[in-house]
PDB file of C-alpha atoms in Angstrom:
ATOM      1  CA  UNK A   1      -9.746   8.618   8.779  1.00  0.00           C
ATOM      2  CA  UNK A   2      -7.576   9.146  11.842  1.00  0.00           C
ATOM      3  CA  UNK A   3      -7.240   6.130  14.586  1.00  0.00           C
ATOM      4  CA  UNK A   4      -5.444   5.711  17.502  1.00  0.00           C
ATOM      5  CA  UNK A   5      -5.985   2.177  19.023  1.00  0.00           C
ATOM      6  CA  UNK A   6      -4.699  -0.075  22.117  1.00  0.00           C
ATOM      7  CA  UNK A   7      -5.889  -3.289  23.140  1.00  0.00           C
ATOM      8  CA  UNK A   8      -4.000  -6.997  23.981  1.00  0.00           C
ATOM      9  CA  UNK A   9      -2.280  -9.133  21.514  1.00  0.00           C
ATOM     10  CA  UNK A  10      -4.055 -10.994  19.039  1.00  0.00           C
ATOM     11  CA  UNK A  11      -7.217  -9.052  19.621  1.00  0.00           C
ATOM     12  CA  UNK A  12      -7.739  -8.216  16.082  1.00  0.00           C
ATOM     13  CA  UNK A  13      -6.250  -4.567  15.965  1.00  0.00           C
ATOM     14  CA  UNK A  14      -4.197  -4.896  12.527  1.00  0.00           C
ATOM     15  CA  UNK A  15      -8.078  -6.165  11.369  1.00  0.00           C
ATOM     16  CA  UNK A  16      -9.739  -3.215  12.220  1.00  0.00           C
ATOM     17  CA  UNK A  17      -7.865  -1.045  10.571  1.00  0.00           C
ATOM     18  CA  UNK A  18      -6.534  -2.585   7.246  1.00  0.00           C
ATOM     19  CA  UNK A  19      -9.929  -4.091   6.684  1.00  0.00           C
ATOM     20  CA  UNK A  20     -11.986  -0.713   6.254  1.00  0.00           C
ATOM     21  CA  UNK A  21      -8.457   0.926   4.195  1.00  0.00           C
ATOM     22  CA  UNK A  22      -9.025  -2.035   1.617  1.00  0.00           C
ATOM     23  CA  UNK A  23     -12.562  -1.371   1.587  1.00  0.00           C
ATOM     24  CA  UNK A  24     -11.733   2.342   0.350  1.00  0.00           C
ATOM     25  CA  UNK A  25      -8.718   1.113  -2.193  1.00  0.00           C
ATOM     26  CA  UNK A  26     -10.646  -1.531  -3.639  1.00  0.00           C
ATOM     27  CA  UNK A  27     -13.580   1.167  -3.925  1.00  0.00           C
ATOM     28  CA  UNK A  28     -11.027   3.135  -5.642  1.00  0.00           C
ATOM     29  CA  UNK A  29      -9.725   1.114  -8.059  1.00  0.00           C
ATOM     30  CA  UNK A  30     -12.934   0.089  -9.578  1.00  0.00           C
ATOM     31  CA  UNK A  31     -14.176   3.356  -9.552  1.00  0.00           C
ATOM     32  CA  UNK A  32     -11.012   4.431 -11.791  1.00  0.00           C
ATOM     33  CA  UNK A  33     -10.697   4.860 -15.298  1.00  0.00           C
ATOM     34  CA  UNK A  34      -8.286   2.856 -17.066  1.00  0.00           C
ATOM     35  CA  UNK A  35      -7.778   4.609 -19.841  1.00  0.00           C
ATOM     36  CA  UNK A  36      -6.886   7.973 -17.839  1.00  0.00           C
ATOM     37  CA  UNK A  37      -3.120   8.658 -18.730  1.00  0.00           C
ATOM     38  CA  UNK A  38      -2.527  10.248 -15.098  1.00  0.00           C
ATOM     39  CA  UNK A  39      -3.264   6.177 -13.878  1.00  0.00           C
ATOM     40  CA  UNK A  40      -0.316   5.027 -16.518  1.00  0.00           C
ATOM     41  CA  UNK A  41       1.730   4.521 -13.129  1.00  0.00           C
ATOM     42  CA  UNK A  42       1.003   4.928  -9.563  1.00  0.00           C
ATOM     43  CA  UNK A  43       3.999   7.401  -7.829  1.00  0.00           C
ATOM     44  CA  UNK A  44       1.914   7.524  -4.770  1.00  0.00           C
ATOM     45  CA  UNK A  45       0.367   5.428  -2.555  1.00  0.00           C
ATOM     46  CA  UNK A  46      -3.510   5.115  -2.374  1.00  0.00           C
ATOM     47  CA  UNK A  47      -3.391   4.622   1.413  1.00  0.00           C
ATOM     48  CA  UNK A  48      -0.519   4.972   4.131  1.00  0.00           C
ATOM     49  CA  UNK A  49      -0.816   3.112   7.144  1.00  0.00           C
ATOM     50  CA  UNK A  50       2.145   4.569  10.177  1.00  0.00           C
ATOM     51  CA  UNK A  51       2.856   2.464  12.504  1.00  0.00           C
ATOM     52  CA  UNK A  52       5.703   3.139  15.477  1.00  0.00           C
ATOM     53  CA  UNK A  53       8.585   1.155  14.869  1.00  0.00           C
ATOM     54  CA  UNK A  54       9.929  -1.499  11.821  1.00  0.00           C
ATOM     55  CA  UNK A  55       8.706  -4.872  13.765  1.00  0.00           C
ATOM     56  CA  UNK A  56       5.791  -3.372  13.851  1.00  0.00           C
ATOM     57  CA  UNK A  57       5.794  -2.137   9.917  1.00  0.00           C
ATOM     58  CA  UNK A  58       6.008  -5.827   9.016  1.00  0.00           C
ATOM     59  CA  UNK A  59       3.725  -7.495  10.789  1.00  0.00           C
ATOM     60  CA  UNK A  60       0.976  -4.896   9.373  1.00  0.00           C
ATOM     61  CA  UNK A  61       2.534  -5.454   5.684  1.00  0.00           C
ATOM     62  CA  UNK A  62       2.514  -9.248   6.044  1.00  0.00           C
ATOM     63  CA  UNK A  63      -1.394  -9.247   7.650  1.00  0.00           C
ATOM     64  CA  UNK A  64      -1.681  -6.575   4.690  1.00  0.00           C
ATOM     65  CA  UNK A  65      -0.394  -9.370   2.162  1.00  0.00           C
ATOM     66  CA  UNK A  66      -2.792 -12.162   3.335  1.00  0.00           C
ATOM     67  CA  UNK A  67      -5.857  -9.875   3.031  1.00  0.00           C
ATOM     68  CA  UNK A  68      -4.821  -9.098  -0.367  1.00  0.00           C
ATOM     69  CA  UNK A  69      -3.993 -12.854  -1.413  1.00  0.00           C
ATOM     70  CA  UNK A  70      -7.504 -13.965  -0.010  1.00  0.00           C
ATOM     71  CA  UNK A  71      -9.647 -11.358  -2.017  1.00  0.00           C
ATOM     72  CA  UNK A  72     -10.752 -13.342  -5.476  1.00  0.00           C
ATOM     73  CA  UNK A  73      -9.454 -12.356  -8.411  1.00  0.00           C
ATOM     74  CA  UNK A  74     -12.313 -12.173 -10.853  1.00  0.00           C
ATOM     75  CA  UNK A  75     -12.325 -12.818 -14.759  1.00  0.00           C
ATOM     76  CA  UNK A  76      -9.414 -14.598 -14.884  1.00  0.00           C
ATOM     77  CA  UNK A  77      -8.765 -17.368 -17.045  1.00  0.00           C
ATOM     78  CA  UNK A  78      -4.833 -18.212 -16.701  1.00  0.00           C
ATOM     79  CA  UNK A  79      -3.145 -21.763 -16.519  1.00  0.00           C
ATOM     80  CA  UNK A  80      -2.546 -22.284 -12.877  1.00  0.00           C
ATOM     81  CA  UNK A  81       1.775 -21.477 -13.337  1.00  0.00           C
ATOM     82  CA  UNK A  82       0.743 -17.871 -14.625  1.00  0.00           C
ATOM     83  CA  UNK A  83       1.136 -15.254 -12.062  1.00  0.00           C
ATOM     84  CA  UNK A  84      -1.360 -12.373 -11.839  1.00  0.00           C
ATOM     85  CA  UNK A  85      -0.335  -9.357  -9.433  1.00  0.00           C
ATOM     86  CA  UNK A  86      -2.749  -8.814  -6.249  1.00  0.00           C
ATOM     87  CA  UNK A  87      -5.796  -6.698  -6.273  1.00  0.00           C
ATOM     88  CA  UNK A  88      -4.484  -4.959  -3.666  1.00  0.00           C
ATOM     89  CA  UNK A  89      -0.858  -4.623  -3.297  1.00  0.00           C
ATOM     90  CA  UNK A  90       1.368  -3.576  -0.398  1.00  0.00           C
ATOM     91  CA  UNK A  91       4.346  -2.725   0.426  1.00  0.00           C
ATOM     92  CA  UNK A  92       6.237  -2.052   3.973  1.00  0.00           C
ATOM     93  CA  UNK A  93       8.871   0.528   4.003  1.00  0.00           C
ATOM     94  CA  UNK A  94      11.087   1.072   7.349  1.00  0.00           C
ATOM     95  CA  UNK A  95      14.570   1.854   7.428  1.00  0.00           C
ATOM     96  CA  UNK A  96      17.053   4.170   6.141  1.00  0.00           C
ATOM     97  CA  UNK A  97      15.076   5.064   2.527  1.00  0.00           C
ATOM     98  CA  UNK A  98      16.784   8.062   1.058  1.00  0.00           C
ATOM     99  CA  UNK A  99      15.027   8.553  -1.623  1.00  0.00           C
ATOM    100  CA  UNK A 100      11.037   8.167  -2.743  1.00  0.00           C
ATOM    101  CA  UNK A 101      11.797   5.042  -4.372  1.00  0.00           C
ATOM    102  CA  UNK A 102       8.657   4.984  -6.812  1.00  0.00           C
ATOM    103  CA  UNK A 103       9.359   5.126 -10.302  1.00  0.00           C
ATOM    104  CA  UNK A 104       7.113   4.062 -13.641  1.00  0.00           C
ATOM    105  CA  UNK A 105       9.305   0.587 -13.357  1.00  0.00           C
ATOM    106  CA  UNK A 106       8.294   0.263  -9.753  1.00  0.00           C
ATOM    107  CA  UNK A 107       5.288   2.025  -9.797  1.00  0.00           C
ATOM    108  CA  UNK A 108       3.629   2.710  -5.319  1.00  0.00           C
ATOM    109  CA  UNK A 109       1.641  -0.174  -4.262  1.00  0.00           C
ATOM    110  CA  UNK A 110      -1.703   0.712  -3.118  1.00  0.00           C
ATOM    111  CA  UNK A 111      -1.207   0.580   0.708  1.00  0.00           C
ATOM    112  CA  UNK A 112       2.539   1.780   2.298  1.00  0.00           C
ATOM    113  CA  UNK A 113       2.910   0.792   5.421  1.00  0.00           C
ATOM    114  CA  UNK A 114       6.022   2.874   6.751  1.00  0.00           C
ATOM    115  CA  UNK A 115       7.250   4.981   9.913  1.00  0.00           C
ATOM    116  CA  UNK A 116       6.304   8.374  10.432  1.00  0.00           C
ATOM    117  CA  UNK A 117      10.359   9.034  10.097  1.00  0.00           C
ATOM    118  CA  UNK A 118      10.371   7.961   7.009  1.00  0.00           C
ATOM    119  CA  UNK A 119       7.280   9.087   5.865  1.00  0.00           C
ATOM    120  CA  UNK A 120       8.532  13.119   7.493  1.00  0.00           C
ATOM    121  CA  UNK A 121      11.442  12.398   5.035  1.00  0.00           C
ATOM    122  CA  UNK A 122       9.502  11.656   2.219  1.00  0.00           C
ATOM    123  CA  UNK A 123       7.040  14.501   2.679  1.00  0.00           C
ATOM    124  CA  UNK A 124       9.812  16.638   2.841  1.00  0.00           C
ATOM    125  CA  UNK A 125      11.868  15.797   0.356  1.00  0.00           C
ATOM    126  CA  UNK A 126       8.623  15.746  -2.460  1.00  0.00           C
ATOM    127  CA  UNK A 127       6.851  18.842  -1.048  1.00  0.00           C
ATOM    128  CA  UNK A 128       3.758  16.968  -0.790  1.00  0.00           C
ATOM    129  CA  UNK A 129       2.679  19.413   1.678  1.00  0.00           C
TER     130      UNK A 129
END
């Protein structure tokens, strides 16, 4: 889905956005099958979210972040020290990135939040399109 949005500060823009994109990554992921050897690591992103500049890259990553470490994490029965990754996880990338910087050892989170700079040099540089 493709939005363009404007309103004042602090009137819940970041919100209306990220909310509906974890709607459709969560959907996603439990609609996966874990056994499926194409799923052994993630070298893309399930959802890319541009935004204009890099101040702007982390607020949406650290909003991002405090949806994902509010959704429950079900069936888990860990000692409170143990650390279990996010249901959702994000990452912001803005900057000087030369490379796609996935690999299996750092496999893409589920939502990139980047530049459309870097994300032309990415798309470039993996022929994506």
């Amino acid at each position: 889905v493709d939005v363009v949005m404007g309103a004042e500060t602090g009137s819940g823009k970041t919100l209306a956005y990220l909310l509906p994109t974890f709607h459709k990554v969560l959907q996603a992921k439990r609609n996966e099958d874990p056994n499926d050897e194409a799923m052994q690591w993630q070298k893309y992103p399930r959802a890319i979210v541009l935004v204009p500049n890099r101040d702007l890259c982390e607020q949406a990553a650290r909003m991002a972040d405090a949806i994902s470490a509010a959704l429950p994490q079900e069936n888990l029965n860990l000692d409170e020290e143990e650390y279990v990754d996010p249901p959702v996880t994000v990452m912001a990338l803005s900057g000087s990135d030369k490379e796609w910087p996935f690999r299996p050892r750092l496999p893409a989170p589920d939502i990139l939040v980047c530049t459309p700079k870097l994300l032309r040099q990415f798309v470039r540089d993996l022929q994506l399109f």
